[in-house]
Each structure stands twice: as structure tokens, then as C-alpha cells.
Short mmCIF file of C-alpha atoms in Angstrom, two decimals:
data_model
loop_
_atom_site.label_atom_id
_atom_site.label_comp_id
_atom_site.label_asym_id
_atom_site.label_seq_id
_atom_site.Cartn_x
_atom_site.Cartn_y
_atom_site.Cartn_z
CA MET A 3 0.00 0.00 0.00
CA ASN A 4 2.79 2.44 0.86
CA ASP A 5 4.70 1.54 -2.37
CA ARG A 6 1.63 2.41 -4.41
CA LYS A 7 1.38 5.81 -2.76
CA VAL A 8 5.07 6.50 -3.45
CA ARG A 9 4.66 5.52 -7.13
CA ARG A 10 1.60 7.78 -7.42
CA ARG A 11 3.53 10.71 -5.92
CA ARG A 12 6.42 10.14 -8.33
CA ARG A 13 4.07 10.04 -11.33
CA SER A 14 2.34 13.21 -10.10
CA GLY A 15 5.67 14.98 -9.64
CA ASN A 16 6.84 13.94 -13.07
CA GLY A 17 3.57 15.23 -14.60
CA LEU A 18 4.02 18.64 -13.04
CA VAL A 19 7.58 18.83 -14.34
CA ASP A 20 6.36 17.84 -17.78
CA VAL A 21 3.73 20.60 -17.72
CA LEU A 22 6.30 23.13 -16.59
CA ASN A 23 8.72 22.00 -19.25
CA ALA A 24 6.04 22.25 -21.92
CA PHE A 25 5.04 25.72 -20.74
CA LEU A 26 8.66 26.91 -20.72
CA THR A 27 9.16 25.46 -24.17
CA LEU A 28 6.12 27.26 -25.52
CA LEU A 29 7.26 30.44 -23.78
CA VAL A 30 10.69 30.24 -25.39
CA ILE A 31 9.14 29.53 -28.78
CA GLY A 32 6.75 32.46 -28.31
CA LEU A 33 9.58 34.79 -27.38
CA VAL A 34 11.55 33.65 -30.39
CA VAL A 35 8.55 34.18 -32.66
CA VAL A 36 7.74 37.58 -31.17
CA GLY A 37 11.37 38.61 -31.21
CA GLY A 38 11.78 37.43 -34.76
CA GLY A 39 8.57 39.24 -35.77
CA ALA A 40 9.70 42.42 -34.06
CA PHE A 41 13.08 42.16 -35.75
CA PHE A 42 11.40 41.63 -39.11
CA VAL A 43 9.05 44.61 -38.65
CA ALA A 44 11.91 46.86 -37.50
CA SER A 45 14.15 45.79 -40.36
CA GLN A 46 11.35 46.50 -42.83
CA TYR A 47 10.61 49.89 -41.28
CA TYR A 48 14.18 51.16 -40.93
CA GLY A 49 15.75 49.35 -43.88
CA GLU A 50 16.14 50.60 -47.44
CA GLY A 51 12.90 51.07 -49.32
CA PRO A 52 12.01 49.61 -52.74
CA ASN A 53 11.85 52.93 -54.65
CA PRO A 54 14.98 53.02 -56.88
CA GLU A 55 15.02 56.76 -57.69
CA GLN A 56 14.02 60.12 -56.26
CA ARG A 57 10.38 60.80 -56.95
CA VAL A 58 7.63 63.15 -55.85
CA PHE A 59 4.79 61.87 -53.67
CA ARG A 60 1.65 63.93 -53.18
CA VAL A 61 -0.34 64.03 -49.95
CA GLU A 62 -3.86 65.15 -50.67
CA SER A 63 -5.50 67.45 -48.16
CA GLY A 64 -7.51 65.43 -45.64
CA ASN A 65 -5.77 62.08 -46.25
CA GLY A 66 -5.17 60.00 -43.10
CA LEU A 67 -2.09 57.90 -42.40
CA SER A 68 -3.72 54.63 -43.46
CA THR A 69 -4.77 56.06 -46.82
CA ILE A 70 -1.33 57.56 -47.36
CA ALA A 71 0.34 54.25 -46.45
CA GLN A 72 -1.80 52.38 -48.98
CA ARG A 73 -0.98 54.88 -51.73
CA LEU A 74 2.74 54.70 -50.86
CA GLU A 75 2.63 50.92 -51.25
CA GLU A 76 0.67 51.13 -54.51
CA GLN A 77 3.22 53.57 -55.94
CA GLY A 78 6.21 51.50 -54.86
CA PHE A 79 7.59 53.73 -52.11
CA VAL A 80 7.11 51.19 -49.28
CA SER A 81 6.82 47.40 -49.19
CA ASN A 82 4.14 47.09 -46.49
CA SER A 83 1.48 49.71 -45.80
CA LEU A 84 0.48 48.12 -42.48
CA ILE A 85 4.00 48.31 -41.07
CA PHE A 86 4.29 51.92 -42.28
CA SER A 87 1.05 53.10 -40.67
CA GLN A 88 0.84 50.96 -37.52
CA PHE A 89 4.50 50.67 -36.53
CA GLY A 90 5.35 54.18 -37.71
CA SER A 91 2.58 55.80 -35.71
CA ARG A 92 4.00 54.22 -32.53
CA VAL A 93 7.71 54.88 -32.91
CA GLU A 94 7.88 58.32 -34.57
CA ASP A 95 7.45 61.63 -32.75
CA SER A 96 4.55 62.60 -34.97
CA SER A 97 2.25 60.85 -37.42
CA VAL A 98 0.37 64.00 -38.49
CA VAL A 99 1.24 64.45 -42.17
CA LYS A 100 1.20 67.68 -44.16
CA ALA A 101 -0.58 68.20 -47.46
CA GLY A 102 1.50 68.89 -50.56
CA ASP A 103 4.15 67.40 -52.80
CA PHE A 104 7.27 65.90 -51.22
CA ASN A 105 10.59 64.81 -52.72
CA ILE A 106 11.22 61.22 -51.60
CA ALA A 107 14.84 60.12 -51.93
CA ALA A 108 15.83 56.91 -53.69
CA ASN A 109 15.61 53.84 -51.41
CA ALA A 110 14.22 55.99 -48.57
CA SER A 111 13.17 53.90 -45.57
CA MET A 112 9.66 53.99 -44.16
CA SER A 113 11.04 55.96 -41.23
CA ASP A 114 12.64 58.52 -43.54
CA ILE A 115 9.45 58.86 -45.57
CA LEU A 116 7.20 59.38 -42.55
CA LYS A 117 9.60 61.96 -41.12
CA GLU A 118 9.63 63.79 -44.47
CA LEU A 119 5.82 63.83 -44.65
CA THR A 120 5.43 65.05 -41.06
CA THR A 121 8.37 67.43 -40.52
CA GLY A 122 9.68 68.21 -44.02
CA ASN A 123 8.72 71.13 -46.24
CA PRO A 124 6.42 70.43 -49.20
CA LEU A 125 7.59 71.52 -52.64
CA ARG A 126 6.44 75.05 -53.34
CA TYR A 127 4.52 75.92 -56.49
CA ALA A 128 3.73 79.60 -56.89
CA VAL A 129 2.85 82.29 -59.40
CA THR A 130 4.62 85.60 -58.76
CA ILE A 131 3.25 88.89 -60.05
CA PRO A 132 5.67 91.86 -59.78
CA GLU A 133 4.48 95.24 -58.57
CA GLY A 134 3.32 97.50 -61.37
CA TRP A 135 2.32 94.78 -63.82
CA THR A 136 -0.95 95.18 -65.69
CA VAL A 137 -3.68 92.54 -65.57
CA TRP A 138 -2.76 91.57 -69.13
CA GLN A 139 0.78 90.74 -68.02
CA ALA A 140 -0.46 88.93 -64.91
CA VAL A 141 -2.98 86.75 -66.75
CA ASP A 142 -0.39 85.96 -69.39
CA ARG A 143 1.94 84.62 -66.68
CA ILE A 144 -0.84 82.59 -65.03
CA ASN A 145 -1.87 81.06 -68.36
CA ASP A 146 1.77 80.17 -69.11
CA ASP A 147 2.12 78.08 -65.93
CA ASP A 148 1.82 74.48 -67.15
CA GLN A 149 1.19 73.12 -63.64
CA LEU A 150 -2.23 74.80 -63.60
CA THR A 151 -5.38 73.74 -65.42
CA GLY A 152 -8.14 75.55 -67.26
CA SER A 153 -7.68 79.00 -68.75
CA ILE A 154 -8.55 82.63 -68.16
CA ASP A 155 -10.19 83.93 -71.29
CA GLN A 156 -11.32 87.35 -70.10
CA LEU A 157 -9.15 90.01 -68.52
CA PRO A 158 -10.23 91.13 -65.04
CA GLN A 159 -10.49 94.80 -64.15
CA GLU A 160 -7.20 96.69 -64.14
CA GLY A 161 -5.81 97.10 -60.65
CA SER A 162 -7.82 94.22 -59.18
CA ILE A 163 -4.76 92.01 -58.53
CA LEU A 164 -2.45 92.41 -55.54
CA PRO A 165 1.13 91.72 -56.67
CA GLY A 166 2.99 89.00 -54.79
CA SER A 167 3.60 85.23 -54.80
CA TYR A 168 0.63 82.90 -54.62
CA ASP A 169 1.06 79.22 -53.74
CA TYR A 170 -0.94 76.48 -55.41
CA LEU A 171 -0.90 72.72 -55.90
CA PRO A 172 -0.38 71.27 -59.38
CA GLY A 173 -3.75 70.67 -60.92
CA ASP A 174 -5.35 73.75 -59.37
CA THR A 175 -7.21 75.92 -61.85
CA ARG A 176 -5.79 79.15 -63.19
CA GLN A 177 -9.02 80.89 -62.24
CA SER A 178 -8.58 79.82 -58.60
CA VAL A 179 -5.13 81.45 -58.51
CA LEU A 180 -6.50 84.63 -60.06
CA ASP A 181 -9.33 84.60 -57.51
CA LYS A 182 -6.77 84.53 -54.67
CA MET A 183 -4.98 87.54 -56.14
CA GLN A 184 -8.20 89.51 -56.44
CA VAL A 185 -9.38 88.63 -52.93
CA ALA A 186 -6.00 89.74 -51.60
CA MET A 187 -6.32 93.12 -53.34
CA THR A 188 -9.87 93.62 -52.07
CA GLN A 189 -8.75 92.94 -48.49
CA ALA A 190 -5.57 95.02 -48.73
CA LEU A 191 -7.37 98.02 -50.23
CA ALA A 192 -10.07 97.92 -47.54
CA GLU A 193 -7.47 97.77 -44.75
CA VAL A 194 -5.37 100.59 -46.21
CA TRP A 195 -8.43 102.79 -46.78
CA GLU A 196 -9.33 102.45 -43.09
CA THR A 197 -5.88 103.70 -42.04
CA ARG A 198 -5.66 106.60 -44.52
CA GLU A 199 -4.85 110.18 -43.64
CA PRO A 200 -8.24 111.82 -42.94
CA ASP A 201 -7.93 114.85 -45.23
CA LEU A 202 -6.80 113.13 -48.42
CA PRO A 203 -8.31 114.64 -51.60
CA LEU A 204 -9.62 111.20 -52.56
CA ASP A 205 -13.28 110.26 -52.37
CA SER A 206 -13.17 106.46 -52.39
CA PRO A 207 -10.97 103.37 -52.18
CA ALA A 208 -11.23 103.18 -55.98
CA GLU A 209 -9.57 106.59 -56.30
CA LEU A 210 -6.84 105.59 -53.87
CA LEU A 211 -6.21 102.50 -56.01
CA ILE A 212 -5.94 104.59 -59.19
CA LEU A 213 -3.46 107.02 -57.66
CA ALA A 214 -1.44 104.17 -56.14
CA SER A 215 -1.10 102.60 -59.59
CA ILE A 216 0.32 105.87 -60.92
CA VAL A 217 2.77 106.10 -58.02
CA GLU A 218 3.82 102.49 -58.65
CA LYS A 219 4.62 103.21 -62.28
CA GLU A 220 6.40 106.51 -61.57
CA THR A 221 9.15 105.20 -59.31
CA GLY A 222 11.12 102.01 -58.98
CA VAL A 223 12.62 103.14 -55.68
CA ALA A 224 10.56 101.79 -52.80
CA THR A 225 11.61 104.49 -50.33
CA GLU A 226 10.44 107.20 -52.76
CA ARG A 227 6.84 106.11 -52.94
CA PRO A 228 5.53 108.26 -50.04
CA GLN A 229 7.40 111.26 -51.47
CA VAL A 230 6.06 110.76 -55.00
CA ALA A 231 2.57 110.13 -53.62
CA ALA A 232 2.75 113.43 -51.75
CA VAL A 233 3.56 115.31 -54.98
CA PHE A 234 0.39 114.01 -56.62
CA VAL A 235 -1.68 114.63 -53.48
CA ASN A 236 -0.35 118.22 -53.37
CA ARG A 237 -1.29 118.66 -57.03
CA LEU A 238 -4.81 117.40 -56.43
CA ARG A 239 -5.18 119.80 -53.52
CA GLU A 240 -3.94 122.67 -55.70
CA GLY A 241 -6.24 121.73 -58.57
CA MET A 242 -3.26 120.97 -60.81
CA ARG A 243 -3.19 118.23 -63.41
CA LEU A 244 -1.12 115.19 -62.47
CA GLN A 245 0.90 115.21 -65.72
CA SER A 246 2.14 111.64 -65.31
CA ASP A 247 3.88 110.07 -68.31
CA PRO A 248 2.82 106.48 -67.44
CA THR A 249 -0.82 107.51 -67.85
CA ILE A 250 -0.11 108.59 -71.43
CA ILE A 251 1.51 105.23 -72.13
CA TYR A 252 -1.45 103.34 -70.69
CA GLY A 253 -3.81 105.37 -72.87
CA ILE A 254 -1.83 104.14 -75.89
CA THR A 255 -1.37 100.48 -74.95
CA LEU A 256 -4.23 99.91 -72.51
CA GLY A 257 -1.75 97.79 -70.59
CA GLN A 258 -1.68 95.09 -73.28
CA SER A 259 1.77 95.80 -74.70
CA THR A 260 4.89 97.78 -73.92
CA LEU A 261 5.90 101.08 -75.49
CA ASP A 262 9.52 100.54 -76.46
CA ARG A 263 10.18 104.16 -77.35
CA GLY A 264 9.85 107.64 -75.98
CA ILE A 265 6.55 109.52 -75.78
CA ARG A 266 5.87 111.77 -78.77
CA ARG A 267 4.70 115.38 -78.50
CA SER A 268 1.53 114.43 -80.35
CA GLU A 269 0.79 111.81 -77.69
CA ILE A 270 1.27 114.32 -74.88
CA GLU A 271 -1.27 116.56 -76.59
CA ALA A 272 -3.69 113.74 -77.47
CA GLN A 273 -7.10 113.76 -75.83
CA THR A 274 -7.47 110.32 -74.22
CA PRO A 275 -9.30 109.40 -71.01
CA TYR A 276 -5.93 108.45 -69.46
CA ASN A 277 -3.76 111.39 -70.50
CA THR A 278 -3.32 113.32 -67.25
CA TYR A 279 -1.64 116.14 -69.17
CA GLN A 280 -5.06 116.77 -70.72
CA ILE A 281 -7.61 115.67 -68.10
CA ASP A 282 -8.29 116.97 -64.62
CA ARG A 283 -7.83 114.78 -61.56
CA LEU A 284 -7.59 111.01 -62.07
CA PRO A 285 -7.96 108.68 -65.07
CA PRO A 286 -11.02 106.40 -65.10
CA THR A 287 -9.22 103.23 -63.96
CA PRO A 288 -5.88 102.18 -62.50
CA ILE A 289 -3.04 101.92 -65.01
CA ALA A 290 -1.42 98.88 -63.31
CA ASN A 291 -1.62 96.70 -60.23
CA PRO A 292 0.04 98.55 -57.34
CA GLY A 293 1.71 96.73 -54.48
CA ILE A 294 0.80 97.14 -50.83
CA ASP A 295 3.59 99.70 -50.28
CA ALA A 296 2.24 101.97 -53.02
CA LEU A 297 -1.25 101.74 -51.53
CA ARG A 298 0.10 102.68 -48.11
CA ALA A 299 2.16 105.51 -49.57
CA VAL A 300 -0.94 107.11 -51.07
CA ALA A 301 -2.97 106.55 -47.92
CA ASN A 302 -0.29 108.21 -45.79
CA PRO A 303 1.97 110.32 -48.01
CA ASP A 304 4.93 112.37 -46.84
CA GLU A 305 4.35 115.95 -45.74
CA HIS A 306 6.15 118.37 -48.04
CA ASP A 307 5.40 121.16 -50.52
CA TYR A 308 6.91 119.61 -53.64
CA LEU A 309 4.83 119.85 -56.81
CA TYR A 310 7.35 118.54 -59.35
CA PHE A 311 9.88 115.76 -59.78
CA VAL A 312 12.16 114.50 -62.53
CA ALA A 313 14.57 111.59 -62.83
CA LYS A 314 17.86 112.08 -61.03
CA GLY A 315 19.96 109.95 -63.34
CA ALA A 316 19.99 107.82 -66.44
CA THR A 317 18.42 104.76 -64.79
CA PRO A 318 15.12 104.49 -62.88
CA ARG A 319 16.86 103.04 -59.82
CA GLU A 320 18.67 106.34 -59.24
CA GLY A 321 15.41 107.95 -58.14
CA HIS A 322 14.15 111.48 -58.61
CA VAL A 323 14.92 115.04 -57.64
CA PHE A 324 12.01 117.13 -56.30
CA ALA A 325 11.11 120.82 -56.54
CA GLU A 326 8.53 123.19 -55.08
CA THR A 327 8.57 125.72 -57.93
CA TYR A 328 8.42 125.39 -61.68
CA ALA A 329 11.64 127.41 -62.06
CA ASP A 330 13.55 124.96 -59.86
CA HIS A 331 11.96 122.08 -61.72
CA GLN A 332 13.15 123.48 -65.06
CA GLN A 333 16.71 123.56 -63.74
CA ASN A 334 16.37 119.95 -62.62
CA VAL A 335 14.99 118.99 -66.04
CA ALA A 336 17.92 120.68 -67.78
CA ARG A 337 20.36 118.77 -65.59
CA TYR A 338 18.55 115.51 -66.33
CA ARG A 339 18.79 116.14 -70.07
CA GLU A 340 22.53 116.67 -69.74
CA ILE A 341 22.89 113.41 -67.84
CA ALA A 342 20.73 111.58 -70.40
CA ALA A 343 22.79 112.99 -73.29
CA GLU A 344 26.04 111.97 -71.59
CA ALA A 345 24.69 108.48 -71.00
CA ALA A 346 23.55 108.19 -74.62
CA ALA A 347 26.95 109.34 -75.89
CA GLN A 348 28.69 106.84 -73.62
CA SER A 349 26.43 104.07 -74.85
CA GLU A 350 27.18 104.98 -78.45
CA ALA A 351 30.91 104.99 -77.71
CA GLU A 352 30.67 101.62 -75.98
CA ALA A 353 28.66 100.23 -78.90
CA GLU A 354 31.26 101.51 -81.37
CA THR A 355 34.08 100.00 -79.30
CA ALA A 356 32.26 96.69 -79.22
CA ARG A 357 31.67 96.83 -82.98
CA GLN A 358 35.36 97.51 -83.67
CA ALA A 359 36.41 94.67 -81.38
CA LEU A 360 34.02 92.30 -83.17
CA GLU A 361 35.37 93.34 -86.58
CA ALA A 362 38.94 92.84 -85.36
CA GLN A 363 38.09 89.38 -84.04
CA GLU A 364 36.38 88.41 -87.30
CA ALA A 365 39.46 89.60 -89.24
CA ALA A 366 41.72 87.57 -86.97
CA ASP A 367 39.56 84.48 -87.42
CA ALA A 368 39.42 84.77 -91.23
CA PRO A 369 41.50 82.20 -93.14
CA GLN A 370 44.84 83.59 -94.38
#
């Protein structure tokens, strides 16, 4: 009886050991499997990706990480969308992606790609309109951008575009970009009008816009704008005509071409709605699209008594010289003509020197 009890105890003890051994075996196998799986996932996530060359990947606005991961796999950027989205969202600092186009390097890892989409800078696509361009020039540039779609077949109102750079995504319509430019001008003009000097001789934001376009075309020196604006404001207060050459040019071209020559006497004397040598006050529309600085200059011009100005040198970037009286202005004009004549003579001399050098080179190159 006692031997049977001993044998039962031994069999029971052996059974417990067997269970423990089996459990430990399964545990070791599980750890190996989990460890191997973790190693596989990590190697897939941090290892080189399958994309053999640098390419652009687009993140559409509103796309979540799972959608982006699926598109990355479909386009050959990553080998496993599930690893990219699930593992990446747990190990990276951020999984909030930005919208836009991103340059993805050749063989970029999933980790590199997710970091680029969350912390990198999207490629920038933009249309830039310089200050003083007409709507014809602006629309021509927008229509020439081959990343945009659709077309603009009708010119908007002159002066309705705020110059600057406007971002877009490839595939956006040209009209949508133009709309942004016009909204920006509407907002800028309203804000500037609210901060204007109270006693300006201008009756509406539209008149401020017209005068700002003239100021924009009169000077290429940014710091001069408030000074030039003040001359025209002084003239309006005195009841004098503005006598601005750019308004004559706009009356000839209507902003749809350039005048590659000087203004003729007959054009100064011509009766056009834009010729401020012949009309009182302002022309009927702007003559260009002024920038924000020109708008602000007209809204808050300098305080001085100048009524005249003329170019200081042979190039627009040299600015202008100002005068309070017509007699002083005539002296300034005479000096400008001297400078212009000297510059023309120098240009002719340089052209002749260049011509002689070319002839000498051609003679030297001729076969003997």
C-alpha cells in the first residue's frame, strides 16, 4: 500500500515537471517568434525602401495615415502599408502628415518617408506677379504656368490684382489662382483705406487705387513712394493736373503691350481718357496693379510742398529730384537732359568700341 502511494507521488511529480517544461518550451518559442517578428518589422521599417530613384509623392489634403500608407505601397515607395502606418505611428514623434508634394529620396526607408511627410517642407509651387504689372501681363503669366489647369479667357479689371507670390498645388485651376490675387487686393485696399490720412483729396478706395497705380509706375525706388505720392496729393489739392507720363503710355497700350520708345509730342497733346496732361484729376481706372507699399504711400503720403519731380539719373533706380517751384523744376529737367545725353553718348561709344572689337576678331579668325 505504501509503495503504491510513493509511485503515485512520483508520477504526479513527473507530470508537473512535464507541464512546466512544456510551458517553458512554448514560452521560449513564443519569445523567439515575437522577437523574430519584431526584428522583421523593425528591419522592414528602418531598412532601405524599394523605390529606386528620387520621386515626388503627393499628400492630398484630408488624407489620413492609413490612406497615405496604402498609396505609398501602390506607388512602390514602401513594401508594407500596415507596417508603415501601424508601426510608424507608434515609434515616430509625430504621425500627423502635411498636405502637398514631397521629394522622396531613392531607397528611402519607411522611417525617412514618414519623417519627411510630417516634418519636411512640401515643394512650393507659386505664381509671382511683380508690382506694377498690368492685368494683361499677370494673366499671361498665369496662363503660361503648365502646372495649372483651365484657362482665363477674359481680362479682369485693371488694378484688381495684388502683386505677390501665390502658392498652389499642381492641378489647381488658373481661375482659382486669379481669384486669390483679387481677394488679396480687395482685403488690402479695404485695410489701407481704413488707415488713410483723414484729409486726403480722394473720395473712395477706388480713387486711392488709381493714384497708387500711378505712383507704382512713376518710381522704382521703394523708399520714394511716399514722397512721389505726396507730390500728386499736393497737385490734387492745388487743382493741378497730375501730368504723369505712365498715364499717357497706358492710354496708348491699354496695358496690353509695352511702349519701347519715348513719348511723342503728339501723344502728350492727345485727348485720351488716361492722359493726365489733358484731363483733370484722375484717369477712369488704374493703369497697373500697385503693391501694398504703393497703396500705403498714397494713404499716408509724406508731408512736403513739392509739386514737381524729374529723374535724377539715367536709370530708374537712381530715383528722382524734387522741386517746389516750376523754375527749380526746369533747372532739374535741364540737368537731367545733360545726364541723359552723356549716358547716350557713352552708350554709343561703348557700342562703337564693341563693334570695332568684333570686326577685329572676325578679321583675326578669317582664313589667311
